[in-house]
Amino acid sequence: MSTRAGTPLGRSALTAFTWLVAVLFVFPLLWMVLTSFKQEADAYTDPPRLVFTPTLEQFAGVLERGFLPYLGNSAFVTVVSTVLVLLMAVPASYALSIAAVPGTRDALGFFLSTKMLPIVAAIIPLYVISQNLKLLDNVWALVVLYTAMNLPLAVWMMRSFFLEVPKEMVEAGRVDGANLPTLLFRVVLPVVAPGIAATALICVIFSWTEFFYAVNLTAAQAGTVPVFLVGFITSEGLYWAQLSAAALLASLPVMVVGWIAQNHLVRGLSMGAVK
Amino acid sequence: MTPTTPTTPTQPAQDVAERTGTAGPQPRKQAGKWSATAWKRRAPLMPALLFTVVVTQVPFLLTVFYSFQSWNLVRPGSRHFVGLRNYVDVFADSQFRGAMLNTVLLTVVCVLVALLLGLGLAMLLDRQFVGRGVVRTLLITPFLILPAAGALLWKTTMFDPTYGLLNFVFGGDTDWLSEYPLASVMAQVVWQWTPFMMLLVLAGLQAQSREVLEAAQVDGAGRWRIFTSITLPQLSRYMQLAVLLGAIYVVNSFDAIFLMTQGGPGTASTNLPYYIYQRAFEGFDVGQSSAMGVIVVVLTLVVATFALRLMFRTFGVSGEAR
């Protein structure tokens, strides 16, 4: 604990222990990174091989398997749905915090309740609707669903940022006769911009990693990177090195986003409850 | 809606009064909840609210509707109204009960184990040491990789009976995924969710008042005493939140089961999301899978009622305005 000094030796031992635990914990990941640079023959050996000649062959193989269209779909769905979320969540959370409209509590409760409903219970109608609208295996179906999936989270999270805007600033704007768009764009948004960025990053992470909708509503045309990875289970462990490369490439964008945003991660994941 | 005149959102009555030239010493009236001004104030909320209502509630209503029908996608023309028969069938289905039990087990075990591990890691991180930032970054990474990638990674490199790292370390040639399917899935889910728990607990630890801790130390309280009497009570809010949010996600676990065990062997690792998926997309039985969906929603609502109350307390949401 930070308040207690302890002996220098004890502290070093604890630090070493912490490092050991951390490395053990992420070992599966480290191993994945290592495997992605192996030849297939080096990937599954008994005992596991630590020393090998690294190669980029697997990454090339992943690209040859048609990874890029999936990456493109993921990027499109993620970006468009995140923009849509922000467009709707900013005014909504303004109304639920600074303007505090009648029924704020009911609206917040409703948004939250949609996060608690199991998504499996909606998949059948969603499939039928998508089929009727000719949206099966179409990226727009995912755009709509991911927007709905992240919107409640974004509203709650942004609300907690909006509540921190000094009341005096908003009042001053109102006295000067600013209308709602002016108030939002000139007074409120500059203050909450970091919060909006954090919210966007969380939406990006959740959209990029979503699996259930993507697997059930898309195939070759609109598949996202998680769907690409599913292609590997049919070849049952035969391409471990290539699978590792694919898993790494597919995860890298959100990993980087998450590393950059780690200070905002807590607040986003707790829907703004924790600073 | 197009605002034709500037509105001051918190003072609608006064605002209207000013514009209509009736401003004066008369008492300000609060606009009614359903009045035109109240709706105007709600306008910024409406796109988000309407979108969420349409996209999330319409499918659920259709699920209820389908659940009263016998409808199999591979038998065209088979669709007809059957009343409650789907529900009777679902309750008589031992596989459904097994899937329900697995769901509860998976959720409870994963959330609790991840919470405990997260608590331990958070306590290790809650001090200054060389490379603290790097260690934290390493520890949150399992949460950031694609769950699908994590599941496939564990299936191959960790659990494989011949080349897996687990058997290399512990010896033997255990086929983890067929001998301990549920436990294997749990291990992967716990691994994925521990960083989330750690982050929330760490936030709680860092929110502790340094003065209180120092005062307790001066008063001669031991480490254990300080931990149980000060740290844990103060952490409980954070841990409740972690459990609740973790449970919302873990209860819907699908990736790990789909990719690691396909619910097997048999139905040993089938949870409700996976079972409903199977009935719908492999059995094409729309009616029965819809009935299961409705049952899951009802069960979730019971839990969610308590959860909502906790959330409102945690977030300090009370009356209408602040």
Coordinates of C-alpha atoms in Angstrom, one line a residue:
Chain A
M1 CA 0.0 0.0 0.0
S2 CA 1.2 3.4 -1.0
T3 CA 1.2 4.9 2.5
R4 CA 3.5 2.3 4.0
A5 CA 7.2 2.5 3.3
G6 CA 8.4 -1.0 4.0
T7 CA 12.0 -2.1 3.8
P8 CA 13.8 -1.5 0.5
L9 CA 14.3 -5.2 0.0
G10 CA 10.6 -5.9 0.7
R11 CA 9.6 -3.3 -1.9
S12 CA 11.9 -4.7 -4.5
A13 CA 10.6 -8.2 -3.9
L14 CA 7.0 -6.9 -4.2
T15 CA 7.9 -5.2 -7.5
A16 CA 9.6 -8.3 -8.9
F17 CA 6.5 -10.3 -7.8
T18 CA 4.2 -7.8 -9.5
W19 CA 6.2 -8.0 -12.8
L20 CA 6.2 -11.8 -12.6
V21 CA 2.4 -11.9 -12.1
A22 CA 1.8 -9.4 -15.0
V23 CA 4.0 -11.4 -17.4
L24 CA 2.4 -14.7 -16.5
F25 CA -1.1 -13.1 -16.9
V26 CA -0.4 -11.8 -20.4
F27 CA 1.7 -14.8 -21.4
P28 CA -1.0 -16.2 -23.7
L29 CA -0.8 -12.9 -25.6
L30 CA 3.0 -12.8 -25.7
W31 CA 3.0 -16.3 -27.0
M32 CA 0.5 -15.3 -29.7
V33 CA 2.8 -12.5 -30.8
L34 CA 5.8 -14.9 -30.8
T35 CA 3.8 -17.5 -32.8
S36 CA 2.7 -15.0 -35.4
F37 CA 6.4 -14.6 -36.5
K38 CA 6.9 -18.4 -36.8
Q39 CA 6.8 -20.8 -39.6
E40 CA 3.8 -23.2 -39.2
A41 CA 6.2 -26.0 -38.5
D42 CA 7.7 -24.1 -35.6
A43 CA 4.2 -23.1 -34.3
Y44 CA 3.2 -26.5 -33.0
T45 CA 6.1 -28.5 -31.6
D46 CA 6.3 -30.6 -28.5
P47 CA 8.0 -29.1 -26.5
P48 CA 7.0 -25.6 -27.6
R49 CA 9.8 -23.8 -29.4
L50 CA 11.2 -20.5 -28.1
V51 CA 14.1 -20.1 -30.5
F52 CA 13.3 -19.9 -34.2
T53 CA 13.9 -17.8 -37.3
P54 CA 11.3 -15.1 -37.4
T55 CA 9.3 -14.6 -40.6
L56 CA 6.7 -12.2 -41.9
E57 CA 5.2 -15.0 -44.0
Q58 CA 2.1 -15.4 -41.8
F59 CA 1.1 -11.8 -42.1
A60 CA 1.4 -12.0 -45.8
G61 CA -0.7 -15.2 -45.7
V62 CA -3.4 -13.4 -43.7
L63 CA -3.6 -10.6 -46.4
E64 CA -3.8 -13.3 -49.1
R65 CA -6.7 -14.9 -47.4
G66 CA -8.7 -11.7 -48.0
F67 CA -8.3 -10.0 -44.7
L68 CA -8.5 -6.4 -46.0
P69 CA -12.2 -6.3 -47.0
Y70 CA -13.1 -7.5 -43.5
L71 CA -10.8 -4.8 -42.0
G72 CA -12.5 -2.3 -44.3
N73 CA -16.0 -3.4 -43.1
S74 CA -14.9 -3.2 -39.5
A75 CA -13.5 0.3 -40.0
F76 CA -16.6 1.5 -41.9
V77 CA -19.1 0.1 -39.3
T78 CA -17.1 1.3 -36.4
V79 CA -16.5 4.9 -37.7
V80 CA -20.1 5.4 -39.0
S81 CA -21.8 4.0 -35.9
T82 CA -19.5 6.0 -33.6
V83 CA -20.3 9.2 -35.5
L84 CA -24.1 8.4 -35.3
V85 CA -23.8 7.7 -31.6
L86 CA -22.1 11.0 -30.9
L87 CA -24.6 13.0 -33.1
M88 CA -27.5 11.6 -31.0
A89 CA -25.8 11.3 -27.6
V90 CA -24.4 14.8 -27.3
P91 CA -27.8 16.6 -27.5
A92 CA -29.5 13.8 -25.4
S93 CA -27.0 13.9 -22.6
Y94 CA -27.2 17.7 -22.7
A95 CA -30.9 17.4 -22.1
L96 CA -30.4 14.9 -19.3
S97 CA -27.8 16.9 -17.5
I98 CA -27.4 20.6 -18.0
A99 CA -31.0 21.2 -19.2
A100 CA -32.4 18.4 -17.0
V101 CA -35.7 17.9 -18.8
P102 CA -38.8 16.5 -17.2
G103 CA -38.5 12.7 -17.0
T104 CA -34.7 12.6 -16.8
R105 CA -34.7 9.7 -14.4
D106 CA -37.1 7.7 -16.6
A107 CA -35.1 8.3 -19.7
L108 CA -31.9 7.3 -18.0
G109 CA -33.5 4.2 -16.6
F110 CA -34.8 3.3 -20.1
F111 CA -31.4 3.7 -21.7
L112 CA -29.8 1.6 -19.0
S113 CA -32.4 -1.1 -19.2
T114 CA -31.6 -1.7 -22.8
K115 CA -28.1 -2.7 -21.8
M116 CA -29.4 -5.3 -19.4
L117 CA -31.7 -7.0 -21.9
P118 CA -30.0 -10.1 -23.4
I119 CA -29.2 -9.6 -27.1
V120 CA -30.0 -13.2 -28.0
A121 CA -33.7 -12.5 -27.3
A122 CA -33.7 -10.1 -30.3
I123 CA -31.6 -11.9 -32.8
I124 CA -34.4 -13.8 -34.5
P125 CA -36.6 -10.8 -35.3
L126 CA -33.4 -8.9 -36.3
Y127 CA -32.6 -11.7 -38.7
V128 CA -36.1 -11.7 -40.2
I129 CA -36.2 -7.9 -40.4
S130 CA -32.8 -7.8 -42.1
Q131 CA -33.9 -10.4 -44.5
N132 CA -37.1 -8.6 -45.4
L133 CA -35.2 -5.3 -45.8
K134 CA -32.5 -7.0 -47.9
L135 CA -30.0 -6.0 -45.3
L136 CA -28.6 -9.5 -44.5
D137 CA -24.8 -9.4 -45.0
N138 CA -25.0 -5.7 -45.4
V139 CA -22.8 -3.3 -43.4
W140 CA -25.7 -0.9 -42.7
A141 CA -27.5 -3.5 -40.6
L142 CA -24.5 -3.6 -38.3
V143 CA -24.2 0.2 -38.3
V144 CA -27.7 0.5 -37.0
L145 CA -27.3 -2.2 -34.4
Y146 CA -23.9 -1.0 -33.1
T147 CA -25.3 2.5 -32.8
A148 CA -28.2 1.2 -30.7
M149 CA -25.8 -0.9 -28.7
N150 CA -23.4 2.0 -27.8
L151 CA -25.9 4.9 -27.6
P152 CA -27.1 4.2 -24.0
L153 CA -23.5 3.8 -22.8
A154 CA -22.6 7.0 -24.5
V155 CA -25.5 8.9 -23.0
W156 CA -24.6 7.9 -19.5
M157 CA -21.0 8.5 -20.0
M158 CA -21.3 11.9 -21.5
R159 CA -23.9 12.9 -19.0
S160 CA -21.3 12.5 -16.3
F161 CA -18.9 14.8 -18.2
F162 CA -21.7 17.3 -18.9
L163 CA -22.5 17.5 -15.2
E164 CA -19.0 18.8 -14.6
V165 CA -19.5 21.8 -16.8
P166 CA -19.6 24.9 -14.4
K167 CA -23.2 26.0 -14.1
E168 CA -22.1 29.6 -14.2
M169 CA -20.8 29.2 -17.7
V170 CA -24.0 27.9 -19.0
E171 CA -26.0 30.6 -17.2
A172 CA -23.8 33.3 -18.6
G173 CA -24.4 31.9 -22.1
R174 CA -28.1 31.9 -21.6
V175 CA -28.1 35.5 -20.2
D176 CA -26.3 36.5 -23.4
G177 CA -29.3 35.1 -25.3
A178 CA -27.5 32.1 -26.9
N179 CA -29.8 29.5 -28.4
L180 CA -29.4 25.8 -27.9
P181 CA -27.0 25.1 -30.8
T182 CA -24.9 28.1 -29.9
L183 CA -24.8 27.1 -26.2
L184 CA -23.8 23.6 -27.2
F185 CA -21.1 24.4 -29.7
R186 CA -19.7 27.6 -28.1
V187 CA -20.0 26.9 -24.4
V188 CA -20.5 23.3 -23.5
L189 CA -18.7 21.3 -26.2
P190 CA -15.3 22.9 -25.8
V191 CA -15.4 22.0 -22.1
V192 CA -16.5 18.4 -22.6
A193 CA -14.4 17.7 -25.7
P194 CA -12.0 15.3 -23.9
G195 CA -15.1 13.5 -22.5
I196 CA -16.5 13.1 -26.0
A197 CA -13.2 11.7 -27.2
A198 CA -13.2 9.2 -24.4
T199 CA -16.8 8.2 -25.2
A200 CA -15.9 7.8 -28.9
L201 CA -13.0 5.5 -28.0
I202 CA -15.2 3.3 -25.9
C203 CA -17.7 3.1 -28.8
V204 CA -14.9 2.2 -31.1
I205 CA -13.7 -0.6 -28.9
F206 CA -17.1 -2.2 -28.4
S207 CA -18.0 -1.9 -32.1
W208 CA -14.7 -3.4 -33.3
T209 CA -14.9 -6.4 -30.9
E210 CA -18.6 -7.1 -31.3
F211 CA -19.1 -10.7 -32.4
F212 CA -22.7 -12.0 -31.9
Y213 CA -24.5 -9.7 -34.4
A214 CA -21.6 -9.8 -36.8
V215 CA -21.6 -13.6 -36.9
N216 CA -25.3 -14.0 -37.3
L217 CA -26.1 -11.2 -39.7
T218 CA -23.2 -11.1 -42.0
A219 CA -21.2 -13.4 -44.2
A220 CA -18.6 -12.9 -46.9
Q221 CA -19.8 -9.4 -48.1
A222 CA -20.2 -7.5 -44.9
G223 CA -18.2 -9.6 -42.4
T224 CA -16.1 -7.8 -39.8
V225 CA -12.7 -8.9 -38.5
P226 CA -14.2 -11.2 -35.8
V227 CA -16.0 -13.0 -38.6
F228 CA -12.8 -13.3 -40.5
L229 CA -11.3 -15.1 -37.5
V230 CA -14.2 -17.6 -37.4
G231 CA -12.9 -18.9 -40.7
F232 CA -10.0 -20.4 -38.8
I233 CA -12.0 -22.9 -36.8
T234 CA -12.9 -24.9 -39.8
S235 CA -9.2 -25.6 -40.5
E236 CA -9.0 -27.0 -36.9
G237 CA -5.6 -25.9 -35.6
L238 CA -3.7 -26.4 -38.8
Y239 CA -2.7 -22.9 -39.2
W240 CA -1.7 -21.7 -35.7
A241 CA 1.0 -19.3 -36.9
Q242 CA -1.3 -17.7 -39.4
L243 CA -4.2 -17.6 -36.9
S244 CA -1.9 -15.8 -34.4
A245 CA -1.0 -13.3 -37.1
A246 CA -4.6 -12.8 -38.0
A247 CA -5.6 -12.4 -34.3
L248 CA -2.8 -9.9 -33.8
L249 CA -3.7 -7.8 -36.9
A250 CA -7.4 -7.9 -36.0
S251 CA -6.8 -6.8 -32.4
L252 CA -4.1 -4.3 -33.0
P253 CA -6.3 -1.3 -33.8
V254 CA -8.3 -1.5 -30.5
M255 CA -5.2 -2.4 -28.6
V256 CA -3.6 0.8 -29.7
V257 CA -6.7 2.8 -29.0
G258 CA -7.1 1.3 -25.6
W259 CA -3.5 1.9 -24.7
I260 CA -3.7 5.5 -25.7
A261 CA -7.0 6.0 -23.9
Q262 CA -6.3 3.9 -20.8
N263 CA -6.8 6.8 -18.4
H264 CA -10.3 7.2 -19.8
L265 CA -11.0 3.5 -20.0
V266 CA -12.3 3.2 -16.5
R267 CA -14.7 6.0 -16.8
G268 CA -16.0 4.7 -20.1
L269 CA -16.4 1.2 -19.0
S270 CA -18.2 2.2 -15.8
M271 CA -20.5 4.4 -17.9
G272 CA -19.1 7.5 -16.2
A273 CA -19.7 6.3 -12.7
V274 CA -16.0 6.4 -11.7
K275 CA -13.6 9.1 -12.5
Chain B
M1 CA -38.2 20.0 -34.7
T2 CA -37.1 23.4 -35.7
P3 CA -36.6 25.9 -32.9
T4 CA -38.0 29.1 -34.3
T5 CA -37.1 31.2 -31.3
P6 CA -34.3 30.9 -28.9
T7 CA -35.2 28.8 -25.8
T8 CA -33.6 28.9 -22.4
P9 CA -34.0 25.3 -21.4
T10 CA -34.3 25.6 -17.6
Q11 CA -36.7 28.5 -17.5
P12 CA -39.4 27.8 -20.1
A13 CA -42.2 29.5 -18.3
Q14 CA -40.3 32.6 -17.8
D15 CA -39.0 32.5 -21.3
V16 CA -42.4 32.2 -22.9
A17 CA -43.7 35.0 -20.6
E18 CA -40.9 37.3 -21.8
R19 CA -41.6 36.7 -25.4
T20 CA -45.3 37.1 -25.2
G21 CA -44.9 40.3 -23.4
T22 CA -46.6 39.1 -20.2
A23 CA -43.4 39.2 -18.1
G24 CA -44.0 41.0 -14.9
P25 CA -44.5 40.5 -11.2
Q26 CA -46.9 37.6 -11.8
P27 CA -45.8 34.3 -10.3
R28 CA -43.7 32.1 -12.6
K29 CA -45.6 28.9 -13.5
Q30 CA -43.6 25.7 -14.0
A31 CA -44.5 24.2 -17.4
G32 CA -46.4 20.9 -17.1
K33 CA -44.7 17.7 -17.9
W34 CA -46.7 17.2 -21.1
S35 CA -46.9 20.8 -22.3
A36 CA -45.6 22.1 -25.6
T37 CA -42.7 23.8 -23.9
A38 CA -41.8 20.7 -22.0
W39 CA -41.7 18.8 -25.4
K40 CA -39.6 21.6 -26.9
R41 CA -37.1 21.1 -24.1
R42 CA -37.0 17.4 -24.7
A43 CA -36.3 17.9 -28.4
P44 CA -32.5 17.3 -28.0
L45 CA -33.3 14.0 -26.3
M46 CA -35.7 12.8 -28.9
P47 CA -33.5 11.4 -31.6
A48 CA -31.6 9.2 -29.2
L49 CA -34.7 8.1 -27.4
L50 CA -36.7 7.3 -30.5
F51 CA -33.8 5.5 -32.2
T52 CA -33.2 3.4 -29.1
V53 CA -36.9 2.6 -28.7
V54 CA -37.3 1.5 -32.3
V55 CA -34.1 -0.5 -32.6
T56 CA -34.3 -2.2 -29.3
Q57 CA -37.9 -2.5 -28.4
V58 CA -39.5 -3.5 -31.8
P59 CA -37.4 -6.7 -32.0
F60 CA -38.3 -7.7 -28.5
L61 CA -42.0 -7.2 -29.2
L62 CA -41.6 -9.3 -32.3
T63 CA -39.8 -12.0 -30.2
V64 CA -42.9 -12.1 -28.0
F65 CA -45.1 -12.3 -31.1
Y66 CA -43.1 -15.1 -32.6
S67 CA -43.0 -17.0 -29.4
F68 CA -46.7 -17.8 -29.7
Q69 CA -46.3 -19.4 -33.1
S70 CA -45.1 -22.6 -34.5
W71 CA -42.7 -21.5 -37.2
N72 CA -39.8 -23.4 -38.7
L73 CA -37.8 -21.7 -41.4
V74 CA -37.0 -24.9 -43.2
R75 CA -40.7 -25.9 -43.5
P76 CA -42.4 -23.2 -45.5
G77 CA -46.1 -22.7 -44.8
S78 CA -45.7 -24.3 -41.4
R79 CA -46.3 -21.0 -39.6
H80 CA -49.4 -20.9 -37.3
F81 CA -50.5 -19.7 -33.9
V82 CA -50.0 -22.2 -31.1
G83 CA -50.6 -20.2 -28.0
L84 CA -48.4 -21.2 -25.1
R85 CA -47.2 -24.5 -26.5
N86 CA -43.7 -23.3 -27.1
Y87 CA -43.4 -22.2 -23.5
V88 CA -44.6 -25.6 -22.3
D89 CA -42.1 -27.3 -24.6
V90 CA -39.2 -25.1 -23.4
F91 CA -39.9 -25.7 -19.7
A92 CA -40.1 -29.5 -20.4
D93 CA -36.8 -29.3 -22.3
S94 CA -34.0 -30.6 -20.0
Q95 CA -31.4 -29.1 -22.3
F96 CA -32.8 -25.7 -21.7
R97 CA -32.6 -26.2 -18.0
G98 CA -29.0 -27.4 -18.4
A99 CA -28.2 -24.3 -20.4
M100 CA -29.8 -22.1 -17.8
L101 CA -27.7 -23.7 -15.0
N102 CA -24.6 -23.3 -17.1
T103 CA -25.3 -19.7 -17.7
V104 CA -25.8 -19.0 -14.0
L105 CA -22.6 -21.0 -13.1
L106 CA -20.6 -19.3 -15.8
T107 CA -21.7 -15.8 -14.8
V108 CA -21.3 -16.3 -11.0
V109 CA -18.0 -18.1 -11.1
C110 CA -16.4 -15.8 -13.8
V111 CA -17.5 -12.6 -12.2
L112 CA -16.4 -13.6 -8.7
V113 CA -13.1 -15.1 -9.7
A114 CA -12.3 -12.1 -12.1
L115 CA -13.2 -9.8 -9.3
L116 CA -10.9 -11.5 -6.8
L117 CA -8.0 -11.6 -9.3
G118 CA -8.7 -8.0 -10.3
L119 CA -8.6 -7.0 -6.6
G120 CA -5.3 -8.7 -6.1
L121 CA -3.8 -7.2 -9.3
A122 CA -5.1 -3.7 -8.4
M123 CA -3.5 -3.9 -4.9
L124 CA -0.2 -4.9 -6.5
L125 CA -0.5 -1.9 -8.8
D126 CA -1.6 0.6 -6.2
R127 CA 2.0 1.6 -5.3
Q128 CA 4.9 3.4 -7.0
F129 CA 7.4 1.1 -8.6
V130 CA 9.6 0.8 -11.6
G131 CA 7.6 0.2 -14.8
R132 CA 4.2 0.7 -13.2
G133 CA 2.8 2.2 -16.4
V134 CA 4.1 -0.7 -18.5
V135 CA 2.7 -3.3 -16.1
R136 CA -0.7 -1.6 -16.1
T137 CA -0.7 -1.5 -19.9
L138 CA 0.2 -5.2 -20.0
L139 CA -2.5 -6.1 -17.6
I140 CA -5.3 -4.3 -19.4
T141 CA -4.4 -5.8 -22.8
P142 CA -6.3 -9.1 -22.5
F143 CA -9.4 -6.9 -22.3
L144 CA -8.5 -5.1 -25.5
I145 CA -7.8 -8.0 -27.8
L146 CA -10.8 -9.3 -29.8
P147 CA -12.7 -11.8 -27.6
A148 CA -12.8 -14.0 -30.7
A149 CA -9.1 -13.8 -31.0
G150 CA -8.7 -14.6 -27.3
A151 CA -11.0 -17.6 -27.5
L152 CA -9.1 -19.0 -30.5
L153 CA -5.8 -18.3 -28.9
W154 CA -6.7 -20.2 -25.7
K155 CA -8.3 -23.0 -27.7
T156 CA -5.1 -23.6 -29.7
T157 CA -2.0 -22.5 -27.7
M158 CA -3.2 -23.1 -24.2
F159 CA -5.6 -26.1 -24.3
D160 CA -4.4 -28.2 -27.2
P161 CA -3.8 -31.7 -25.8
T162 CA -0.6 -32.3 -27.7
Y163 CA 1.0 -28.9 -28.3
G164 CA -0.8 -26.8 -25.7
L165 CA 1.2 -24.8 -23.1
L166 CA -0.9 -26.1 -20.2
N167 CA 0.1 -29.7 -20.7
F168 CA 3.7 -28.6 -21.4
V169 CA 3.8 -26.9 -18.0
F170 CA 1.7 -29.4 -15.9
G171 CA 2.6 -32.6 -17.9
G172 CA 0.1 -35.2 -19.0
D173 CA -2.0 -35.1 -22.1
T174 CA -5.3 -33.8 -20.8
D175 CA -7.8 -32.8 -23.5
W176 CA -9.0 -29.7 -21.6
L177 CA -11.8 -28.7 -23.9
S178 CA -13.5 -32.1 -23.8
E179 CA -12.7 -33.1 -20.3
Y180 CA -13.4 -29.8 -18.6
P181 CA -15.3 -27.8 -21.2
L182 CA -17.1 -25.4 -18.9
A183 CA -14.0 -24.7 -16.7
S184 CA -11.9 -24.1 -19.8
V185 CA -14.4 -21.6 -21.1
M186 CA -14.5 -20.0 -17.7
A187 CA -10.7 -19.7 -17.7
Q188 CA -10.7 -17.7 -20.9
V189 CA -13.7 -15.5 -19.8
V190 CA -12.0 -14.8 -16.5
W191 CA -8.8 -13.9 -18.2
Q192 CA -10.7 -11.5 -20.5
W193 CA -12.6 -9.8 -17.7
T194 CA -10.0 -9.6 -14.9
P195 CA -8.5 -6.4 -16.4
F196 CA -11.9 -4.7 -16.3
M197 CA -12.3 -5.6 -12.6
M198 CA -8.8 -4.5 -11.9
L199 CA -9.3 -1.1 -13.5
L200 CA -12.5 -0.4 -11.5
V201 CA -11.0 -1.6 -8.2
L202 CA -7.8 0.4 -8.9
A203 CA -9.9 3.5 -9.4
G204 CA -11.5 2.7 -6.0
L205 CA -8.2 2.3 -4.3
Q206 CA -6.9 5.5 -5.7
A207 CA -10.0 7.4 -4.6
Q208 CA -9.2 6.5 -0.9
S209 CA -8.4 9.3 1.4
R210 CA -4.7 9.3 2.2
E211 CA -5.3 11.2 5.4
V212 CA -7.7 8.5 6.7
L213 CA -5.2 5.8 5.9
E214 CA -2.3 7.6 7.6
A215 CA -4.5 8.4 10.6
A216 CA -5.3 4.7 11.0
Q217 CA -1.6 3.9 10.7
V218 CA -0.7 6.4 13.4
D219 CA -3.4 4.9 15.6
G220 CA -1.6 1.6 15.3
A221 CA -3.9 -0.3 13.0
G222 CA -2.2 -3.2 11.2
R223 CA -2.3 -3.8 7.5
W224 CA -5.1 -6.4 7.7
R225 CA -7.1 -4.2 10.0
I226 CA -6.8 -1.2 7.7
F227 CA -7.7 -3.3 4.7
T228 CA -10.8 -4.8 6.2
S229 CA -12.1 -1.8 8.1
I230 CA -11.2 1.0 5.7
T231 CA -10.3 -0.1 2.3
L232 CA -12.9 -2.8 1.7
P233 CA -15.9 -0.8 2.8
Q234 CA -14.7 2.1 0.7
L235 CA -14.2 -0.3 -2.3
S236 CA -17.6 -1.9 -2.0
R237 CA -19.3 0.7 -4.2
Y238 CA -16.7 0.1 -6.9
M239 CA -16.9 -3.7 -6.6
Q240 CA -20.7 -3.7 -6.8
L241 CA -20.4 -1.7 -9.9
A242 CA -17.8 -4.0 -11.3
V243 CA -19.9 -7.1 -10.5
L244 CA -23.0 -5.6 -12.1
L245 CA -21.4 -4.4 -15.3
G246 CA -19.3 -7.5 -15.6
A247 CA -22.4 -9.7 -15.1
I248 CA -24.3 -7.8 -17.8
Y249 CA -21.6 -8.8 -20.3
V250 CA -20.6 -12.2 -19.1
V251 CA -24.2 -13.4 -19.0
N252 CA -24.3 -12.8 -22.7
S253 CA -21.1 -14.8 -23.3
F254 CA -21.2 -16.3 -26.8
D255 CA -17.8 -15.8 -28.5
A256 CA -15.9 -18.1 -26.2
I257 CA -18.4 -21.0 -26.3
F258 CA -19.0 -20.7 -30.1
L259 CA -15.3 -20.7 -30.9
M260 CA -13.9 -23.0 -28.2
T261 CA -16.3 -25.8 -27.5
Q262 CA -19.4 -25.3 -29.8
G263 CA -21.4 -25.9 -26.6
G264 CA -20.0 -29.4 -26.3
P265 CA -19.1 -32.1 -25.7
G266 CA -22.8 -32.8 -25.9
T267 CA -24.3 -29.9 -24.2
A268 CA -21.8 -29.7 -21.3
S269 CA -20.8 -26.1 -22.0
T270 CA -24.0 -24.8 -23.7
N271 CA -25.2 -21.6 -22.2
L272 CA -28.5 -19.8 -22.9
P273 CA -27.2 -17.5 -25.6
Y274 CA -25.5 -20.4 -27.4
Y275 CA -28.6 -22.7 -27.0
I276 CA -31.0 -20.0 -28.4
Y277 CA -28.5 -19.5 -31.2
Q278 CA -28.5 -23.2 -32.0
R279 CA -32.2 -23.5 -31.9
A280 CA -32.6 -20.5 -34.2
F281 CA -29.8 -20.8 -36.7
E282 CA -29.2 -24.6 -36.7
G283 CA -32.7 -25.8 -35.9
F284 CA -34.4 -22.9 -37.6
D285 CA -37.1 -23.1 -35.0
V286 CA -38.2 -19.5 -34.7
G287 CA -41.1 -20.2 -32.3
Q288 CA -39.2 -22.1 -29.7
S289 CA -36.1 -20.0 -29.7
S290 CA -38.3 -16.9 -29.4
A291 CA -40.0 -18.4 -26.4
M292 CA -36.6 -19.0 -24.8
G293 CA -35.7 -15.5 -25.5
V294 CA -38.8 -14.2 -23.8
I295 CA -38.1 -16.4 -20.7
V296 CA -34.5 -15.1 -20.6
V297 CA -35.8 -11.5 -20.8
V298 CA -38.3 -12.1 -18.0
L299 CA -35.6 -13.6 -15.8
T300 CA -33.2 -10.7 -16.6
L301 CA -35.8 -8.2 -15.8
V302 CA -36.1 -9.6 -12.3
V303 CA -32.4 -9.2 -11.7
A304 CA -32.3 -5.9 -13.6
T305 CA -34.9 -4.3 -11.3
F306 CA -32.5 -4.6 -8.4
A307 CA -29.5 -3.7 -10.6
L308 CA -31.2 -0.5 -11.8
R309 CA -31.8 0.6 -8.2
L310 CA -28.2 0.0 -7.4
M311 CA -27.1 1.9 -10.4
F312 CA -29.2 4.9 -9.6
R313 CA -27.7 4.9 -6.1
T314 CA -24.2 4.6 -7.4
F315 CA -24.6 7.4 -10.0
G316 CA -26.5 9.6 -7.5
V317 CA -29.4 10.0 -9.9
S318 CA -32.4 11.1 -7.9
G319 CA -35.1 13.6 -8.8
E320 CA -35.9 15.3 -12.1
A321 CA -33.5 18.2 -12.2
R322 CA -30.3 18.7 -10.4

